[in-house]
CSV table of C-alpha atoms in Angstrom, one decimal:
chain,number,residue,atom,x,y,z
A,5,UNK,CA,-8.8,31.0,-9.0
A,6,UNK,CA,-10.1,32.5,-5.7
A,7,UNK,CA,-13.6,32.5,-7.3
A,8,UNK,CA,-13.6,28.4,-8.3
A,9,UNK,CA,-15.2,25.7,-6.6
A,10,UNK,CA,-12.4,24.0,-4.6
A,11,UNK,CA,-12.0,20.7,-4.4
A,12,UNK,CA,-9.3,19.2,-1.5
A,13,UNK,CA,-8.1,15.7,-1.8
A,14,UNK,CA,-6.1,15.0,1.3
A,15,UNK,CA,-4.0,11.7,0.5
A,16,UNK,CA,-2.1,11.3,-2.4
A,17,UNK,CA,-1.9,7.1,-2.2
A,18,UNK,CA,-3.6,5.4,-5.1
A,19,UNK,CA,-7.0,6.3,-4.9
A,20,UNK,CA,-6.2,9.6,-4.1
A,21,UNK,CA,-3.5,10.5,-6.5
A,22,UNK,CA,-6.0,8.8,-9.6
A,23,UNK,CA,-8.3,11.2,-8.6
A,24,UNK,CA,-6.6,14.6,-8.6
A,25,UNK,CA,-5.3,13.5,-11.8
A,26,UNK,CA,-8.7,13.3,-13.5
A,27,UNK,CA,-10.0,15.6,-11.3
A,28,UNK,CA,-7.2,18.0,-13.4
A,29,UNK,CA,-7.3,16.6,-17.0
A,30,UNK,CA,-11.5,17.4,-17.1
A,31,UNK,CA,-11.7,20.3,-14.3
A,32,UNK,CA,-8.4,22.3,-13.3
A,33,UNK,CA,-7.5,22.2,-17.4
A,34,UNK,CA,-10.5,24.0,-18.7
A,35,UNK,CA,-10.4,26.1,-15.2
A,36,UNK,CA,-13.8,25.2,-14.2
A,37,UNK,CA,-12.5,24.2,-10.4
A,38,UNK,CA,-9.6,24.2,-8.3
A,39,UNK,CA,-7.8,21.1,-8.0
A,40,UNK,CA,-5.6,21.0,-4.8
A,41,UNK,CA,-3.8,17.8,-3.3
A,42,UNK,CA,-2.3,17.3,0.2
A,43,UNK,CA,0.1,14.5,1.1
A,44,UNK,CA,2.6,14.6,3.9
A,45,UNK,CA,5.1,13.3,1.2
A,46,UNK,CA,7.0,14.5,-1.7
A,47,UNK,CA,7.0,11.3,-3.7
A,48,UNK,CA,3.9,8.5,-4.3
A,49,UNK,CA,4.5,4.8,-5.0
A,50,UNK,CA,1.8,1.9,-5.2
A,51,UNK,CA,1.6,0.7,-2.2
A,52,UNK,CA,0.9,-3.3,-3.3
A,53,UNK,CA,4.6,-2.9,-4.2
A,54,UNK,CA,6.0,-1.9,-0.8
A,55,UNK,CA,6.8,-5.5,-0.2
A,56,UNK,CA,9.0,-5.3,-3.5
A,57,UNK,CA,10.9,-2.4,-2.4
A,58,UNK,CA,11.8,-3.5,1.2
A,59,UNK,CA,13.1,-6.7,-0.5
A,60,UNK,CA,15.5,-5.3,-2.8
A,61,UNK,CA,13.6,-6.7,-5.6
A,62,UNK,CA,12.1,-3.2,-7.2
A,63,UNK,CA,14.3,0.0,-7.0
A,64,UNK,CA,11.5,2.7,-5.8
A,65,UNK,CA,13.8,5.7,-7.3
A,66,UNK,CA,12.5,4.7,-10.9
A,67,UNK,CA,8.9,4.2,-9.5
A,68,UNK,CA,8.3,6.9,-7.8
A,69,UNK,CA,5.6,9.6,-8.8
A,70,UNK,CA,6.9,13.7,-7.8
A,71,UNK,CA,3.8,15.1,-6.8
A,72,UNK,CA,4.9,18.6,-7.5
A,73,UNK,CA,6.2,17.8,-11.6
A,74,UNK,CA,3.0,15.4,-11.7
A,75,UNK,CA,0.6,18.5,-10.2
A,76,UNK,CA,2.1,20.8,-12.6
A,77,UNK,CA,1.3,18.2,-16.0
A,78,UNK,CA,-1.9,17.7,-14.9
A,79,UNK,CA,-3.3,20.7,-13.7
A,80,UNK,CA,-3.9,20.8,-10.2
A,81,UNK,CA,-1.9,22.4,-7.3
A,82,UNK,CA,-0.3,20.2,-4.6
A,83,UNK,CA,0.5,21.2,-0.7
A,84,UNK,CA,3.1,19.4,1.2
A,85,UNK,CA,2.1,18.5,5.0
A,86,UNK,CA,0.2,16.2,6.9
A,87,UNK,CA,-3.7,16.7,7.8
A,88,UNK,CA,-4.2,17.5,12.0
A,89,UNK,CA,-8.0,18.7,11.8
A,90,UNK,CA,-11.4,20.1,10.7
A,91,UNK,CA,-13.1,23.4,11.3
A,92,UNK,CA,-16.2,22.1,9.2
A,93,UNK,CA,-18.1,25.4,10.0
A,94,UNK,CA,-15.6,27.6,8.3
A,95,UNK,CA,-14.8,24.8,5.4
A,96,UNK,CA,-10.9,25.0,7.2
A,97,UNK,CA,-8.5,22.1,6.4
A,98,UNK,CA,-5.4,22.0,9.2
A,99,UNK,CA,-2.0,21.3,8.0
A,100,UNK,CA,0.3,20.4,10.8
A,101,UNK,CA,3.5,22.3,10.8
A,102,UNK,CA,6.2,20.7,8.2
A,103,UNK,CA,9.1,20.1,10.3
A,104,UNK,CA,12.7,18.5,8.8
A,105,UNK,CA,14.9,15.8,9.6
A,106,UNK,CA,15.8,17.4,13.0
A,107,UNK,CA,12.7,18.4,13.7
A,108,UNK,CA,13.8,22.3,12.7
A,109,UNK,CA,10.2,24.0,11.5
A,110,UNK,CA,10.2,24.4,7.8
A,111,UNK,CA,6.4,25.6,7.2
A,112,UNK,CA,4.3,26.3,9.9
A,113,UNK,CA,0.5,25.3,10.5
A,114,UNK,CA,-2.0,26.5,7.7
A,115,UNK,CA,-5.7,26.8,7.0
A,116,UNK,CA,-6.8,25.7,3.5
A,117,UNK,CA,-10.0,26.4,2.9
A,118,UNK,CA,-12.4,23.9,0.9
A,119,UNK,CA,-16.0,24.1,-0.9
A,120,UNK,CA,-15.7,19.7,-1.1
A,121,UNK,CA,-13.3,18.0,0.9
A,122,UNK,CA,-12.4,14.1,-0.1
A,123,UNK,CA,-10.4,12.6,2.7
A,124,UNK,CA,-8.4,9.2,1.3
A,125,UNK,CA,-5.3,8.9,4.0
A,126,UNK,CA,-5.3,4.9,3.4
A,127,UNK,CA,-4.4,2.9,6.3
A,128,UNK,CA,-1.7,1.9,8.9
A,129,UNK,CA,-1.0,-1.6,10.2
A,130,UNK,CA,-3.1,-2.5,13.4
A,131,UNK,CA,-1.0,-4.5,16.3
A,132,UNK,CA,-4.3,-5.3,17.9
A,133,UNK,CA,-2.5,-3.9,21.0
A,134,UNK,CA,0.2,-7.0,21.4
A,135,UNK,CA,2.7,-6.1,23.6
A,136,UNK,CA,6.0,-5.0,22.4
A,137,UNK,CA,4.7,-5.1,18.5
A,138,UNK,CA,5.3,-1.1,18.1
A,139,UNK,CA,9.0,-1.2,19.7
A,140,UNK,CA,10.4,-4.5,18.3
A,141,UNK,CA,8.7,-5.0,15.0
A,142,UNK,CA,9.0,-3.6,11.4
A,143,UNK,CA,5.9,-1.8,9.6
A,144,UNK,CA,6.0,-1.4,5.9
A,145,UNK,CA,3.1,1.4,5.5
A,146,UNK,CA,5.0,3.8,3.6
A,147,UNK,CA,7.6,4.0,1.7
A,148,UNK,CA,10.4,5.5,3.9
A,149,UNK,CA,9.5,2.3,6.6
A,150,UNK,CA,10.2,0.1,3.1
A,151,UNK,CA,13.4,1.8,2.3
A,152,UNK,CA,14.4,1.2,6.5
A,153,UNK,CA,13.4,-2.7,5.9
A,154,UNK,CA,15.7,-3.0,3.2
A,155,UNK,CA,18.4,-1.6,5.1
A,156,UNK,CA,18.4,-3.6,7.6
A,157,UNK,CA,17.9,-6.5,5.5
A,158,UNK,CA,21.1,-5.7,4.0
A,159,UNK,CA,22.9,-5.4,7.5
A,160,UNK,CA,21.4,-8.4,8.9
A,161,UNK,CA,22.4,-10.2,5.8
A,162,UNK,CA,26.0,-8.7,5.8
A,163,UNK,CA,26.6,-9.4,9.6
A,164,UNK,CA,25.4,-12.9,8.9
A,165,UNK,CA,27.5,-13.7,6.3
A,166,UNK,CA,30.6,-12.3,8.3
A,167,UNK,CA,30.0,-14.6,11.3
A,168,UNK,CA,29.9,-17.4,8.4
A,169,UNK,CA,33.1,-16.2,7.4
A,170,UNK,CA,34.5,-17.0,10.6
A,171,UNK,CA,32.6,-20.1,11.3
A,172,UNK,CA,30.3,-18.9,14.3
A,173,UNK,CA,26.5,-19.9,13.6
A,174,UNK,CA,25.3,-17.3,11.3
A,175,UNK,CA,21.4,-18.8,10.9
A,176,UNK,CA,19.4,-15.6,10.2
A,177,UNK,CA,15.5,-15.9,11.6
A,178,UNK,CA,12.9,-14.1,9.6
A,179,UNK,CA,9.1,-13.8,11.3
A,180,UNK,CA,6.3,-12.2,9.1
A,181,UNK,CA,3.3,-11.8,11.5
A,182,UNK,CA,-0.1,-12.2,9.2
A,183,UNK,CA,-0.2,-14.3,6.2
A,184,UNK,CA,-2.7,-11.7,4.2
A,185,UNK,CA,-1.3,-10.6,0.6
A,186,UNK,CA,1.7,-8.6,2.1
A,187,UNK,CA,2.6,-11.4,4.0
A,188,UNK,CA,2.2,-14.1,1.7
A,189,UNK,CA,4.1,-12.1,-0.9
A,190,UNK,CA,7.1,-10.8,1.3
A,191,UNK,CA,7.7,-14.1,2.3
A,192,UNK,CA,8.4,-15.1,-1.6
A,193,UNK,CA,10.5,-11.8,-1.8
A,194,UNK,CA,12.8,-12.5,0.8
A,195,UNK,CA,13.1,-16.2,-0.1
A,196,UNK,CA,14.3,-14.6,-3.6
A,197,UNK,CA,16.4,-12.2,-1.8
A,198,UNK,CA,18.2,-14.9,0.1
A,199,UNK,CA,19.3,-17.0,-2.9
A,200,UNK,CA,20.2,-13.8,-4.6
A,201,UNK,CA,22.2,-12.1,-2.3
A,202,UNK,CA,25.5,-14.6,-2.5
A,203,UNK,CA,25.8,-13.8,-5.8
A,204,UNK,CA,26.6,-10.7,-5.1
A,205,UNK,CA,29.2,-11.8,-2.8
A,206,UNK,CA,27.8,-12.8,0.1
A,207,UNK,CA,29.1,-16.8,-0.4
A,208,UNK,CA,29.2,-17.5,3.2
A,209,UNK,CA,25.5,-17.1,3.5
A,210,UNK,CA,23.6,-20.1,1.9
A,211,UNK,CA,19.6,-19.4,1.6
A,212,UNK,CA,19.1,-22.6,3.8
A,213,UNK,CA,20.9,-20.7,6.5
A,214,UNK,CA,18.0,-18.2,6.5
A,215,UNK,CA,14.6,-19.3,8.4
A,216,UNK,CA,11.7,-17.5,7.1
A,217,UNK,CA,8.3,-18.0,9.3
A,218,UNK,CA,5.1,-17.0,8.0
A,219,UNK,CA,2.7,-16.5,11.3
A,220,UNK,CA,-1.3,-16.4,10.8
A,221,UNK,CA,-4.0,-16.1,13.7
A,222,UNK,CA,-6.3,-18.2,11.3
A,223,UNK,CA,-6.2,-21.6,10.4
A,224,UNK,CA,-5.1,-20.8,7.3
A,225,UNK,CA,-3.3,-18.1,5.4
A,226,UNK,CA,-4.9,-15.6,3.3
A,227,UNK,CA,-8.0,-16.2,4.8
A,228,UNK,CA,-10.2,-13.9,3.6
A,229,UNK,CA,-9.7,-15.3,0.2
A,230,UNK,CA,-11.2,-18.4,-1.5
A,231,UNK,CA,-9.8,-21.9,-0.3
A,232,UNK,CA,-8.6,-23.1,-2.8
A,233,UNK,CA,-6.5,-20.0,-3.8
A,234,UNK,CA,-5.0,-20.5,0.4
A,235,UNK,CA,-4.3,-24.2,-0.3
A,236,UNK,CA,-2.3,-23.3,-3.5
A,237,UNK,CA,0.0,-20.3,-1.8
A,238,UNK,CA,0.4,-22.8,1.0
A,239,UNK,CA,2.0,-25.4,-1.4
A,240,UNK,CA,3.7,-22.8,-3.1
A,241,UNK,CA,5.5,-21.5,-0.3
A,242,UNK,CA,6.3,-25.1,1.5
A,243,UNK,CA,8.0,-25.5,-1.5
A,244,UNK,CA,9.9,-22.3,-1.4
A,245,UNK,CA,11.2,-23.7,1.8
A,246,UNK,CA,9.1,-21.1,3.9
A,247,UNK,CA,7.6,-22.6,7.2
A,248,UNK,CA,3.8,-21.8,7.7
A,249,UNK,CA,2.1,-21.7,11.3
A,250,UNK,CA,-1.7,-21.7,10.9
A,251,UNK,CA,-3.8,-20.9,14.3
A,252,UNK,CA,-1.3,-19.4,16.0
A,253,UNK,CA,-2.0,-15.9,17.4
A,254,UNK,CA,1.0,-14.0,18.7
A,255,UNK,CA,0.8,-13.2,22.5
A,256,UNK,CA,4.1,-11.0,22.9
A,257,UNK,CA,7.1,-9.8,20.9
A,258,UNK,CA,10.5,-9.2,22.8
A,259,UNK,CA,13.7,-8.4,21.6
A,260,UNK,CA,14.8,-11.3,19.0
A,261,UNK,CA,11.7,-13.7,20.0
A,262,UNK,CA,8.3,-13.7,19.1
A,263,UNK,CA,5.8,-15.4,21.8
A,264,UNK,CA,3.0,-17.7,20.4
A,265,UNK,CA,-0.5,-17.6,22.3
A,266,UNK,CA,0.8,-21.5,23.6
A,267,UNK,CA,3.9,-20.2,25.2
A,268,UNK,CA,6.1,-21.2,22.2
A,269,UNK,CA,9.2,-19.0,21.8
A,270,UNK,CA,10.9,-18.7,18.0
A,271,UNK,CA,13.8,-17.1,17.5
A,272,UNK,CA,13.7,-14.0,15.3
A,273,UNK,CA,16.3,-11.3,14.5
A,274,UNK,CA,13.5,-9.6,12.3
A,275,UNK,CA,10.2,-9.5,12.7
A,276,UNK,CA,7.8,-7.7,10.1
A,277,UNK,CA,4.0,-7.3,11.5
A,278,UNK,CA,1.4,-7.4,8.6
A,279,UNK,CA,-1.2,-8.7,10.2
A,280,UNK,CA,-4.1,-6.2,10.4
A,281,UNK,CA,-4.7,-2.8,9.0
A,282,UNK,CA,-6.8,0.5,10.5
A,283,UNK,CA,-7.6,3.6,9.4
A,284,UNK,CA,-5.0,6.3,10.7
A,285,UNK,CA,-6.5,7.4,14.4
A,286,UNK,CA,-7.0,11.2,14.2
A,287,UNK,CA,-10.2,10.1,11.9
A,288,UNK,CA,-11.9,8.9,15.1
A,289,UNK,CA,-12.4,12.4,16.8
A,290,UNK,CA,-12.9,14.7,13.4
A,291,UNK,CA,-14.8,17.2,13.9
A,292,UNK,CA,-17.9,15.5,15.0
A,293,UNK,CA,-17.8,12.9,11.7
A,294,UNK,CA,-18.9,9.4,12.4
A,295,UNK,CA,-16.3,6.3,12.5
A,296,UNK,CA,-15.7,3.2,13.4
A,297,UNK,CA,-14.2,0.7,15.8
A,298,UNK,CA,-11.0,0.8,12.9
A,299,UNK,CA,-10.9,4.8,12.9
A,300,UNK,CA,-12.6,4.5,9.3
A,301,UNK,CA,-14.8,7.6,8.5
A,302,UNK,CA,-18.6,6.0,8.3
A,303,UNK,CA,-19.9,7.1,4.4
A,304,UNK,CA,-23.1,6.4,2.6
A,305,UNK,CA,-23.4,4.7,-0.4
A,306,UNK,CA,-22.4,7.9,-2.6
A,307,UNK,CA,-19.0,8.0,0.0
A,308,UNK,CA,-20.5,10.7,1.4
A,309,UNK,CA,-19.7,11.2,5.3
A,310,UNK,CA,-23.3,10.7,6.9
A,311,UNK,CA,-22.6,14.2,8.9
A,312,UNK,CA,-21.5,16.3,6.0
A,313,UNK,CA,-22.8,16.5,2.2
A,314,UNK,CA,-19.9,18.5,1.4
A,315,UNK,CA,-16.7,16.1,3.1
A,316,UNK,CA,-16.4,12.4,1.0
A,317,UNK,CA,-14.1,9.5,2.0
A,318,UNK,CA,-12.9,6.6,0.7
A,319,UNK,CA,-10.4,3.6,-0.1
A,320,UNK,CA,-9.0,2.2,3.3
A,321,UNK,CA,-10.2,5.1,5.5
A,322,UNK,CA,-13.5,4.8,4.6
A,323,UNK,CA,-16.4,2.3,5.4
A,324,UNK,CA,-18.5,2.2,2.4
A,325,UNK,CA,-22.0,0.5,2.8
A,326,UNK,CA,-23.1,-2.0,0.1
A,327,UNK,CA,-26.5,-2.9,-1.3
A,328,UNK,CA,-27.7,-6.6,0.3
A,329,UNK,CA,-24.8,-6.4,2.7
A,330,UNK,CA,-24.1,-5.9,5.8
A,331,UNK,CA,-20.2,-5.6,5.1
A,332,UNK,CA,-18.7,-2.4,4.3
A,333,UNK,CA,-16.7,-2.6,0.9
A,334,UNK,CA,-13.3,-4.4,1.5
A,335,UNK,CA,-9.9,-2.4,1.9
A,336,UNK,CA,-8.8,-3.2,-1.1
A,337,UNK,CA,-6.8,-1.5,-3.8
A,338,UNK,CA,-9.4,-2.5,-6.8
A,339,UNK,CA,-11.5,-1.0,-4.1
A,340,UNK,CA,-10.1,2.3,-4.1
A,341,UNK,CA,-9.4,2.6,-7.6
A,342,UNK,CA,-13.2,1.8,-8.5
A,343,UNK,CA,-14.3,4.3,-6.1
A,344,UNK,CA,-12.1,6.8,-7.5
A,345,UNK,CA,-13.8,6.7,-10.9
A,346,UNK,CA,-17.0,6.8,-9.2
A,347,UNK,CA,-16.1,9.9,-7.0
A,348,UNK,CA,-14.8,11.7,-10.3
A,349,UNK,CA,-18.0,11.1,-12.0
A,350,UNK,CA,-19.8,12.5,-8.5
A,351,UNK,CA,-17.3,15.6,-8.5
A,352,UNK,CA,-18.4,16.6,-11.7
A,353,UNK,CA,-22.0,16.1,-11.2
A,354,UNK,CA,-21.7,18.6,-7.8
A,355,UNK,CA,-20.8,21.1,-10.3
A,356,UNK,CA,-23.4,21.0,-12.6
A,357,UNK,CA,-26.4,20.2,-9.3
A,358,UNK,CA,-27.0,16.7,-11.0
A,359,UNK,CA,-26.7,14.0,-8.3
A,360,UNK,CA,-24.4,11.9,-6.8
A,361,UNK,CA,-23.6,9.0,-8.3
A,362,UNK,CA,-23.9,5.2,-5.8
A,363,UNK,CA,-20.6,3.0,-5.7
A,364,UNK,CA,-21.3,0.0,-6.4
A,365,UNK,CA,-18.2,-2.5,-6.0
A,366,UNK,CA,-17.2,-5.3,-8.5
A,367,UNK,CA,-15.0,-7.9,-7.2
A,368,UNK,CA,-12.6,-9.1,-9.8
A,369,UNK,CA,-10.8,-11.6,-8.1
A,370,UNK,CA,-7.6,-11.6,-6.4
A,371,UNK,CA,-4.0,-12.2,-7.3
A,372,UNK,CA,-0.7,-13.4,-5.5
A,373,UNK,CA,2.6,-12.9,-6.9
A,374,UNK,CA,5.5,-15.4,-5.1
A,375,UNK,CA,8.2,-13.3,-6.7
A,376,UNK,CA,9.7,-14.6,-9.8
A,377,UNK,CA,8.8,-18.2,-8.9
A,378,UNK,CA,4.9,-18.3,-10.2
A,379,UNK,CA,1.3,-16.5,-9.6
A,380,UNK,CA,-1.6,-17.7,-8.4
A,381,UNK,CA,-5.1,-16.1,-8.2
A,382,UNK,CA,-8.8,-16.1,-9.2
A,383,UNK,CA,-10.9,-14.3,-11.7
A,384,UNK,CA,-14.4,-13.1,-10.9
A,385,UNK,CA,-17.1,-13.8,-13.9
A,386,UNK,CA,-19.1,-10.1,-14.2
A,387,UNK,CA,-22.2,-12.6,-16.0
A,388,UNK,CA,-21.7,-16.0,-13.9
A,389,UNK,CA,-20.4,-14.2,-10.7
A,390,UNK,CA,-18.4,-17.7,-10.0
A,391,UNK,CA,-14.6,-17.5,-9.9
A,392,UNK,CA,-11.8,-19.5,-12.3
A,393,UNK,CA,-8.5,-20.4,-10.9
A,394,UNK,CA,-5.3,-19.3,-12.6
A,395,UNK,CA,-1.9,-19.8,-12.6
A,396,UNK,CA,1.4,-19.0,-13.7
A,397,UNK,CA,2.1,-17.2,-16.5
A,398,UNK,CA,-1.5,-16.4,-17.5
A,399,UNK,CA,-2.1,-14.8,-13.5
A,400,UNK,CA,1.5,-13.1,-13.6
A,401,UNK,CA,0.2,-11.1,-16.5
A,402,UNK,CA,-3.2,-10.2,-15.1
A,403,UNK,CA,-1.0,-9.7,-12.1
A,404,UNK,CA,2.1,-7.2,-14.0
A,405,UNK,CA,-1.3,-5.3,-15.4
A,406,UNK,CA,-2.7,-3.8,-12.5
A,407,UNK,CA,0.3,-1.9,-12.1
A,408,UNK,CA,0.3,-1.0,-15.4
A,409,UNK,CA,-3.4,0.3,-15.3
A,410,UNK,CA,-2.5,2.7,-12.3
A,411,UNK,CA,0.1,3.7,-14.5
A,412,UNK,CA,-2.5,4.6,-17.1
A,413,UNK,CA,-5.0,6.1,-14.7
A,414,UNK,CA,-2.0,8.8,-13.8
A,415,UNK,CA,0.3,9.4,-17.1
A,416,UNK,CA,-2.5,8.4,-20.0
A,417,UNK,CA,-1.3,5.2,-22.7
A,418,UNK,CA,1.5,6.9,-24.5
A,419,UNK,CA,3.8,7.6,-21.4
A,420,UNK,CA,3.1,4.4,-19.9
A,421,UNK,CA,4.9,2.8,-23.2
A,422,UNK,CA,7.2,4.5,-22.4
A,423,UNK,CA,8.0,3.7,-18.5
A,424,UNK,CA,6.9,-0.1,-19.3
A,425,UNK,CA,10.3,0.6,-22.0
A,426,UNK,CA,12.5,2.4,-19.6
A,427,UNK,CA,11.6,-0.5,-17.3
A,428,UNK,CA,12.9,-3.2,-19.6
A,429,UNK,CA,15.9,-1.4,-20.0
A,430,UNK,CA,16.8,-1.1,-16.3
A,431,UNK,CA,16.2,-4.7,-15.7
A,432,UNK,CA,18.4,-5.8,-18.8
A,433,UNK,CA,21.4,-3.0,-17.4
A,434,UNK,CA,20.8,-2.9,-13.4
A,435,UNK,CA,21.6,-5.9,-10.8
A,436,UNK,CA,18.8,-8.5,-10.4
A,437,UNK,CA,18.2,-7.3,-6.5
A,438,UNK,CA,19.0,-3.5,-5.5
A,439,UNK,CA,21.9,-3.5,-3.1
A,440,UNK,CA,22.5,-0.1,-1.7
């Protein structure tokens, strides 16, 4: 083993977990490289569905990917711990020390050494620097920050309904700061969690006594998607009984009040910031590796860092260029997973001194799920390049299948069956909403 080429993915997320697998299957199978990924968790789920989980509406425990059982199907090795530097002259990977629960040292710092090194650590959520966003708001970049929302939605819930019970006011205030996808889509969630909850005994809690506030800097939400696709979410979600501010950039957040950039004060017992994303902040002093203004690592076309032939990045961390643009490829998770196929065929080629292979990015539309209630999204024509509108049950299923093709991408057709069956059954046999 000491003798192969060794390829180092550092990031298990989407991107990054799609490619260790088929870096495995065609390479770390047949023993012609070693395979090694590095994650600073145990466990990977998609991270579109975050939302899902910190609403109660998807239980993560029958979602979640072990990397260890998943490294040891599909032939690569996995190291748990978190990336803290670079020694690019020695080929050196850092691994912070893996500390527990109390902070008691479990592993301590490590070298791994590298021949390529692919860096895919995603993104956190960017507060832009507003006051009081890091101490009084919720994040949902990982899964453990999902599983925390849903706690507390549970409490804030139960506490409400309790005051209910005894006839105080019991009106529960809701703010989701940035009306991108995640926003848009938690909003629906909770919407769905708040009618659902008082069948599960919580009848002093009516979903009209819970104020949901859907906060965009823009003057409209999801703005970085077509108009007509904004207009439609907008309807949707008026009609959900959500309230949308448009052009109204947040100034300050306190304790149970979020201050708008007019001096306007709302009320807000939770507040969720999902306004703005960045690449995680150690990339911006790596080892002499270029990055931007958003931490991202600055890549050629072939997601090549421009400093080193033999160190790759991509999905959310990166900033890939694109041919007659002068916009790096968006952070987004068709992103990612297109660049993953591209990297893999790249990989392969290193090993056999063919040549890299360009990414070139195809935009296949976009798609917003509000919940149970309906879809909406567009579809990109590959010959026409113009988009088609789509709705309801038609988008839900494009929507449903992108989930499913990560699936695909990590456990092959036959397994996927399988999980899409166990699924079914779990709906049919487990509570509408998960309540623990």
């Amino acid at each position: 083993m000491d003798n192969l080429h060794h390829i180092v993915v550092v990031g298990g997320g989407a991107g990054g977990l799609e490619l260790v697998t088929s870096l495995g299957r065609k390479l770390g199978k047949k023993g012609k490289a070693r395979i090694t990924l590095v994650d600073a968790g145990l466990t990977h789920v998609w991270k579109p569905l975050l939302h899902e989980v910190a609403s109660g509406s998807l239980d993560a425990n029958s979602n979640e990917v072990n990397y260890r059982a998943h490294a040891r199907k599909h032939h690569y090795e996995f190291q748990l711990g978190r990336m803290k530097g670079l020694n690019r002259e020695a080929k050196e990977l850092v691994i912070a020390p893996f500390v527990d629960e109390d902070g008691n040292e479990v592993v301590p710092k490590r070298l791994l050494k590298y021949d390529t090194l692919v860096i895919a650590v995603g993104s956190t959520a960017n507060d832009f620097g507003t006051p009081g966003a890091q101490e009084h708001c919720l994040f949902l970049d990982s899964l453990k920050q999902a599983r925390r929302f849903h706690n507390l939605m549970l409490n804030a819930f139960l506490r409400k309904n309790h005051e209910g019970l005894h006839g105080r006011d019991h009106r529960l205030n809701i703010s989701i700061i940035g009306a991108g996808a995640t926003g848009v889509e938690l909003a629906a969630e909770l919407r769905t969690a708040s009618r659902e909850l008082p069948v599960y005994g919580m009848n002093h809690l009516k979903a009209s006594d819970v104020s949901i506030t859907l906060i965009e800097a823009a003057d409209r939400i999801l703005p970085a998607l077509p108009g007509r696709l904004s207009a439609a979410a907008t309807k949707e979600l008026e009609h959900q009984n959500v309230e949308v501010l448009n052009g109204q950039p947040v100034s300050e957040i306190r304790s149970g009040l979020v201050v708008l950039k007019d001096g306007t004060e709302l009320p807000s017992e939770m507040t969720i910031w999902a306004a703005g994303i960045k690449a995680p902040a150690f990339l911006a002093d790596l080892e002499g590796l270029e990055s931007n203004r958003g931490n991202q690592l600055i890549v050629h076309q072939t997601l090549q860092t421009t400093q080193d032939a033999n160190i790759f990045a991509f999905g959310d961390c990166a900033a890939c260029p694109q041919p007659d643009s002068d916009r790096p490829v968006a952070p987004r998770a068709q992103a990612a997973h297109q660049q993953a196929d591209t990297l893999f065929k790249t990989l392969c080629n290193r090993l056999e001194g063919k040549d890299a292979v360009p990414f070139v990015y195809n935009d296949y539309g976009s798609l917003i799920n509000f919940s149970h209630y309906t879809t909406v999204g567009n579809l990109m024509g590959n010959l026409s390049g113009r988009s088609m509108y789509i709705e309801g049950k038609v988008a839900r299923l494009f929507y449903v299948s992108l989930y499913r093709m990560h699936q695909v991408a990590l456990h092959g057709f036959l397994r996927t069956g399988v999980i899409w069956f166990m699924d079914k059954i779990g709906r049919a046999m487990q509570p509408r909403m998960k309540l623990h």
